[in-house]
Coordinates of C-alpha atoms in Angstrom, one line a residue:
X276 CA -71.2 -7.9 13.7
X277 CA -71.6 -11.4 11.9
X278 CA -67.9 -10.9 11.0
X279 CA -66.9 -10.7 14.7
X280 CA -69.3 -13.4 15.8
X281 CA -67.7 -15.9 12.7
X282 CA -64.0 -15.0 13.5
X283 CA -65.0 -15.5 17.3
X284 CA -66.6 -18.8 17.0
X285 CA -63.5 -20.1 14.7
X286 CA -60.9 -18.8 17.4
X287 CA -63.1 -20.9 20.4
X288 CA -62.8 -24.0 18.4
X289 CA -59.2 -24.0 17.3
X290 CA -58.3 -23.2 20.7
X291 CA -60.5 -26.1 22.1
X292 CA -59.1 -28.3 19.8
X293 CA -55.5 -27.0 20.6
X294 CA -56.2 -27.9 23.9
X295 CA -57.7 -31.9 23.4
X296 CA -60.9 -31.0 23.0
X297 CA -63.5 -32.6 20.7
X298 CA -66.0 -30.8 18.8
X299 CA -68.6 -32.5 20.0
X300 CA -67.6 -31.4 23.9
X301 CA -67.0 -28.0 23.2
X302 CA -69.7 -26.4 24.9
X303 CA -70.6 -22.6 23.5
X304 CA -70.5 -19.7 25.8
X305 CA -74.3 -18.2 26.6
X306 CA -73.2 -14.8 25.6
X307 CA -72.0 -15.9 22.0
X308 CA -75.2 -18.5 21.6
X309 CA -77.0 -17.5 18.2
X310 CA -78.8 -19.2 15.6
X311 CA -76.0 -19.9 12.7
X312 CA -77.6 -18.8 9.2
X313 CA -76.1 -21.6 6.3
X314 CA -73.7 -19.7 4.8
X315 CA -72.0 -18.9 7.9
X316 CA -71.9 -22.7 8.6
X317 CA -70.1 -22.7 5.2
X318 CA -67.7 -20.1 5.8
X319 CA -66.8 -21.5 9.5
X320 CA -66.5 -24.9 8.1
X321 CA -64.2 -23.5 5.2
X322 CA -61.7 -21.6 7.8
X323 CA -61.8 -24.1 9.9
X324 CA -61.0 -26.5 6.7
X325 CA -58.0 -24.0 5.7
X326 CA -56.4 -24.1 9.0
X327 CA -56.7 -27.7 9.2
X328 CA -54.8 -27.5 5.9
X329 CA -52.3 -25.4 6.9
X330 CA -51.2 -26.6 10.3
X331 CA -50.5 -29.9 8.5
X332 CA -48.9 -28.3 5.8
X333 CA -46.4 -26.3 8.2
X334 CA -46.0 -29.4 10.5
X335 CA -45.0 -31.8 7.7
X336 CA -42.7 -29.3 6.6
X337 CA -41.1 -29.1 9.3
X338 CA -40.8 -32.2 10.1
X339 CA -39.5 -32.8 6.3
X340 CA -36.8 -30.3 7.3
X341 CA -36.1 -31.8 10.2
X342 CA -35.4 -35.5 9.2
X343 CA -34.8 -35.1 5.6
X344 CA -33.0 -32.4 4.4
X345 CA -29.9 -33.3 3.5
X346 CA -26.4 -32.4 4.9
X347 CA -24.7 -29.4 3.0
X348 CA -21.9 -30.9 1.3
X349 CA -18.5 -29.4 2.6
X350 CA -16.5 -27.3 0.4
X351 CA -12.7 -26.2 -0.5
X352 CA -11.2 -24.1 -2.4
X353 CA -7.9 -24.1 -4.5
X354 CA -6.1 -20.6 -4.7
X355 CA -4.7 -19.7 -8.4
X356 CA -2.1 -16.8 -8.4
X357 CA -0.5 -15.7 -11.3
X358 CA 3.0 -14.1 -10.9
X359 CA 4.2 -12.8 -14.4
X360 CA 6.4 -9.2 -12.7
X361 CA 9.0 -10.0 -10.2
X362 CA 9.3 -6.4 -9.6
X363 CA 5.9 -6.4 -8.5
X364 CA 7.0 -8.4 -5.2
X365 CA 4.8 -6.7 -2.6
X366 CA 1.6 -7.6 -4.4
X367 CA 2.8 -11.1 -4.7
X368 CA 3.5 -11.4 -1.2
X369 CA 0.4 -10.1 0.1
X370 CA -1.3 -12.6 -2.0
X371 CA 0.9 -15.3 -0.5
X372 CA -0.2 -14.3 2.9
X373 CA -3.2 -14.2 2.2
X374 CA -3.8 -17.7 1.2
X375 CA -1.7 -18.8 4.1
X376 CA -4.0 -17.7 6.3
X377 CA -7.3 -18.3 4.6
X378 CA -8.5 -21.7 6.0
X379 CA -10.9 -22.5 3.3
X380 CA -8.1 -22.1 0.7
X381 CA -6.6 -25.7 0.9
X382 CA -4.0 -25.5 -2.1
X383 CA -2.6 -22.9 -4.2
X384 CA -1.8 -22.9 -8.1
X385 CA 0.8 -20.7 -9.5
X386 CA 0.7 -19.7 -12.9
X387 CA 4.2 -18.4 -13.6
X388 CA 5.3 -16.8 -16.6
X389 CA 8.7 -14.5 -16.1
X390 CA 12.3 -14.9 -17.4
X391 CA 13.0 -13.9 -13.8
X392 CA 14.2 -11.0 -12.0
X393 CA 16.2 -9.8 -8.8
X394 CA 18.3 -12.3 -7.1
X395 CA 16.9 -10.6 -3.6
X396 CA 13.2 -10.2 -5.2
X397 CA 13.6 -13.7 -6.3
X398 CA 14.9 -15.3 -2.9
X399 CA 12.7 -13.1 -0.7
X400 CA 8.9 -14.9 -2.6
X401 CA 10.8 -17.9 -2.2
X402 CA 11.3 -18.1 1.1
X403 CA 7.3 -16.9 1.8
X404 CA 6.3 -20.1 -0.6
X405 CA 8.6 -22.3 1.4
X406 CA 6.4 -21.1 4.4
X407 CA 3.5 -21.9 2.4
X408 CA 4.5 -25.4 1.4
X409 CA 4.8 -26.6 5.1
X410 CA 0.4 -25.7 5.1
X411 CA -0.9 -26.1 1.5
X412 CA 0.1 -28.3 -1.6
X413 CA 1.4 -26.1 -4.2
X414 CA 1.3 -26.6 -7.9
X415 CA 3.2 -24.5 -10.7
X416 CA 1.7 -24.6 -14.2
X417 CA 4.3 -22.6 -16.8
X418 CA 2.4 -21.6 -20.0
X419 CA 5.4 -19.8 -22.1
X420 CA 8.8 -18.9 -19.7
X421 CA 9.9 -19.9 -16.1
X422 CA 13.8 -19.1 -16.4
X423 CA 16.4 -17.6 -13.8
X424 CA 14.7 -16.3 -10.4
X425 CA 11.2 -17.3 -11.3
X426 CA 12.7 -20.9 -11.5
X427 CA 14.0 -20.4 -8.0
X428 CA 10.3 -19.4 -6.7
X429 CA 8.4 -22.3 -9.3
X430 CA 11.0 -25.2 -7.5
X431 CA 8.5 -24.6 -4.5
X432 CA 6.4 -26.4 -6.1
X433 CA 5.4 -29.6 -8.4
X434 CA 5.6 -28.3 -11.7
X435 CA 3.4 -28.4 -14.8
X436 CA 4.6 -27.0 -18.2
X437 CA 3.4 -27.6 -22.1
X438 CA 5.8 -29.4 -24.1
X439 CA 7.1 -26.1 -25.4
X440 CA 7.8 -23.8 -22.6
X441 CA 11.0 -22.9 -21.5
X442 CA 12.1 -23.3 -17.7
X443 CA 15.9 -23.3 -16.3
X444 CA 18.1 -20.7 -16.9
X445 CA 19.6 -21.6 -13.3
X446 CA 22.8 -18.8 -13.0
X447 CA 23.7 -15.2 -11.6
X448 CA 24.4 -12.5 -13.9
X449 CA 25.7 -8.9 -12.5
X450 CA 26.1 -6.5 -15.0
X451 CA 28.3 -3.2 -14.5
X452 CA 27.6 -0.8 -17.3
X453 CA 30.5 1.9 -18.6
X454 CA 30.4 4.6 -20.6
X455 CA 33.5 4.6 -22.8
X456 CA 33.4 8.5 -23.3
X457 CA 31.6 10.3 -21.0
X458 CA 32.0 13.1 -23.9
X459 CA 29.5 12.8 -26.2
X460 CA 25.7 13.2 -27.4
X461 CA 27.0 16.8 -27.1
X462 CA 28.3 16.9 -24.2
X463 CA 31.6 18.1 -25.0
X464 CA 32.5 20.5 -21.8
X465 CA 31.1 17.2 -19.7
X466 CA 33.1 16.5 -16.0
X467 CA 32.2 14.1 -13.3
X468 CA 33.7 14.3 -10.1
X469 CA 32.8 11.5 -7.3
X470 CA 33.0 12.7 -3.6
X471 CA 32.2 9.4 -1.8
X472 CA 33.4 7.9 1.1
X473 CA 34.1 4.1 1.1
X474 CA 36.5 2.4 -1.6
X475 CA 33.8 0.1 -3.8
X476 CA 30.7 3.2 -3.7
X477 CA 31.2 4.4 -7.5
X478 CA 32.7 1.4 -9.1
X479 CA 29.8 0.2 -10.7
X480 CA 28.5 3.4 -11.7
X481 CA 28.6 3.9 -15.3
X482 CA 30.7 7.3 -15.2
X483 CA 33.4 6.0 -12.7
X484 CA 36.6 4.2 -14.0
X485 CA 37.0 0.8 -15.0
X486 CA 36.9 -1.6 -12.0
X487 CA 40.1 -2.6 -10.8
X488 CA 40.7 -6.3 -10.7
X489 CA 40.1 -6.6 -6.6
X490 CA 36.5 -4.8 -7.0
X491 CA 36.1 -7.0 -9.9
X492 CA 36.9 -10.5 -7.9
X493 CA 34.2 -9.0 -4.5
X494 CA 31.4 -8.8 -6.9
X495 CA 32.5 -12.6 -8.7
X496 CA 32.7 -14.1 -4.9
X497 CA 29.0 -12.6 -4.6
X498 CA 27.7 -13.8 -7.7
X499 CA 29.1 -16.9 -7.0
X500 CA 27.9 -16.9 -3.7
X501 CA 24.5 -16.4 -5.1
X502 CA 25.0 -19.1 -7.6
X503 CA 25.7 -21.8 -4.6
X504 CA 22.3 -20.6 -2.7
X505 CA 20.5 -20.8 -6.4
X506 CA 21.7 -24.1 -7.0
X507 CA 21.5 -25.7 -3.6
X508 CA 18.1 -24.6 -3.6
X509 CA 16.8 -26.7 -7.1
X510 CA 18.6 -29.8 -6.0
X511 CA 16.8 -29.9 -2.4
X512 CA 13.4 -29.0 -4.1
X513 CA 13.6 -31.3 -7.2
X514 CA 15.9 -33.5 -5.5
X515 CA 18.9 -33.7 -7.4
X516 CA 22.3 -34.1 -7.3
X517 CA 24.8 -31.1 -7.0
X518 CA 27.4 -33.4 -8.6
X519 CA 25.6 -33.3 -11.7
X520 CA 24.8 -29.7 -11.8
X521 CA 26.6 -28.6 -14.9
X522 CA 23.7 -30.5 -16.5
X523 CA 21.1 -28.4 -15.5
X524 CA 22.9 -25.7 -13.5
X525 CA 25.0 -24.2 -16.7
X526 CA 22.1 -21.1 -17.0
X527 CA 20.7 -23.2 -19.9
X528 CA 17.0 -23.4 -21.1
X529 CA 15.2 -26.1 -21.6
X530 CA 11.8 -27.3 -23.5
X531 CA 9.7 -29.6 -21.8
X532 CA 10.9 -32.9 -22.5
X533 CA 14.2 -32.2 -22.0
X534 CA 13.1 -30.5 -18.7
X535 CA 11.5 -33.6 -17.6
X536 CA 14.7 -35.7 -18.7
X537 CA 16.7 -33.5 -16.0
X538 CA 14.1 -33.9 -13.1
X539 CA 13.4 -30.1 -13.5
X540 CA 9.6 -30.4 -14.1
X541 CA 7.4 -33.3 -12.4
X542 CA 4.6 -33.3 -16.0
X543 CA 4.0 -32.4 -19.3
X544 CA 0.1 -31.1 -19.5
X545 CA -2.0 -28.2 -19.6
X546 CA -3.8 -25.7 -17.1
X547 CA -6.5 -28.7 -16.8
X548 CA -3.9 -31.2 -16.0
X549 CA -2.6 -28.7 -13.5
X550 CA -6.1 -27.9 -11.9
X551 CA -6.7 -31.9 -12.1
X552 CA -3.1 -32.3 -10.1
X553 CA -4.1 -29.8 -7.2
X554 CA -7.2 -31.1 -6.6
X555 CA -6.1 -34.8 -6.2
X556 CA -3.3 -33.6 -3.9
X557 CA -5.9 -31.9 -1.5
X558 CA -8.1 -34.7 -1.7
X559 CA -5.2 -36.4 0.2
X560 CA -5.2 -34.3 3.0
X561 CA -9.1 -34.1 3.3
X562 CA -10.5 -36.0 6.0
X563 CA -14.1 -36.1 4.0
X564 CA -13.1 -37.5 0.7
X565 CA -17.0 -36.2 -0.8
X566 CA -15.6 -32.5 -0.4
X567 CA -16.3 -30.2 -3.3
X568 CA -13.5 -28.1 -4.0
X569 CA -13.6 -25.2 -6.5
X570 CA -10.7 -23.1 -8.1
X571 CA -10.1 -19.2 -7.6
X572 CA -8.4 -16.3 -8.7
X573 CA -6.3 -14.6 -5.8
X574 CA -6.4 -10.8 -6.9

């Protein structure tokens, strides 16, 4: 009962104070009138101490949140993709796409390190990272190799190597393999026959005769078709001059000062001068100059 009466009494004075009133106004109901022993009056004046407390307490935090808590600072991020397969072009393109459309991906890193791969494999992540390059900055960094196709997809971007690596290899290559006799390995009772239809089907397979010289000039006009696209392609992204192209257009490597000499590669450096070269080109495009922009792996 002296529980009730205590938490009863505390309830009709916070709410009267709640509500304007002074202590010395409140007026006690009749029906909860009662002499108060001391050590109530010590436990009502306690509560009524903590409450005190802890109103304050809540309202200054609040109003600590309110007025001071500082602003989140904004964030962005920089993508790093590492592309070492050609032949692995789906995943690379996904992971293209995927950056593309993430809006708090602001740049993208490429870590490249292939001697290349198929013309159309080659041509085809090109083309997605030309996409790319119209939204995001992109930055290559080359650790060891960057030669042939993979050149073709690093051009896309400003380029980073270490003094050693090798980049260039700018050229086509088709290869048709024979077999000078199909008779061997014990195989001695070996026949082939081809039943195809169209002139050029079996040509370049290994069992079929040796190419005549009109199958042999359709796949040189290719290659060389493919060589004019490879080349045209380096000299509008590294702006340079097709005249000069047997200079870095013969499919010749080069280290990276020589690389540099050419125009083929932007900077000598390592991963941290690559990571240090992305993140000052997004800082250009930020509105909020205080951004904080972290680095990661697109798997």
């Amino acid at each position: 009962m002296f529980k009730k009466v205590s938490l009863l009494l505390i309830l009709f004075i916070l709410g009267n104070i709640s509500m304007g009133t002074k202590p010395s106004q409140m007026s006690i109901p009749t029906s909860y009138t009662l002499e108060i022993p001391l050590d109530a009056k010590i436990i009502i004046n306690g509560a009524l101490g903590f409450a005190a407390t802890y109103l304050c307490v809540l309202g200054g935090k609040r109003l600590y949140t309110k007025f001071y808590t500082p602003k989140p600072q904004p964030k962005a991020q920089i993508g790093i993709i590492e592309i070492n397969d050609l032949s692995n072009a789906p995943h690379h393109l996904s992971l293209i796409e995927k950056v593309r459309f993430d809006q708090n991906i602001k740049g993208v890193i490429l870590k490249v390190n292939s001697g290349g791969g198929p013309a159309g494999t080659s041509e085809t992540i090109f083309r997605e990272l030309k996409i790319l390059q119209q939204h995001k900055p992109i930055i290559v960094y080359v650790e060891n190799v960057c030669c042939s196709g993979a050149y073709l997809i690093a051009c896309t971007g400003k380029i980073i190597t270490p003094q050693m690596a090798e980049v260039g290899s700018i050229g086509v290559l088709c290869a048709i393999e024979k077999i000078k006799d199909p008779k061997t390995n014990k195989r001695e009772n070996l026949t082939i026959d081809f039943i195809f239809a169209g002139a050029d089907k079996v040509f370049k397979n290994p069992y079929s005769a040796e190419a005549s010289p009109e199958q042999r000039k359709k796949v040189q006009d290719q290659v060389d078709l493919d060589y004019d696209f490879f080349c045209s392609a380096v000299a509008q992204e590294r702006n340079l001059s097709l005249t000069t192209k047997e200079k870095w257009a013969n499919a010749q490597t080069f280290v990276g000062p020589d690389a540099l000499e050419l125009g083929l590669i932007d900077k000598i450096g390592g991963f941290s001068d690559a990571k240090d070269y992305a993140r000052d080109l997004v800082k250009e495009k930020l509105e909020d100059k205080n951004t904080q922009i972290n680095f990661i792996e697109i798997k």
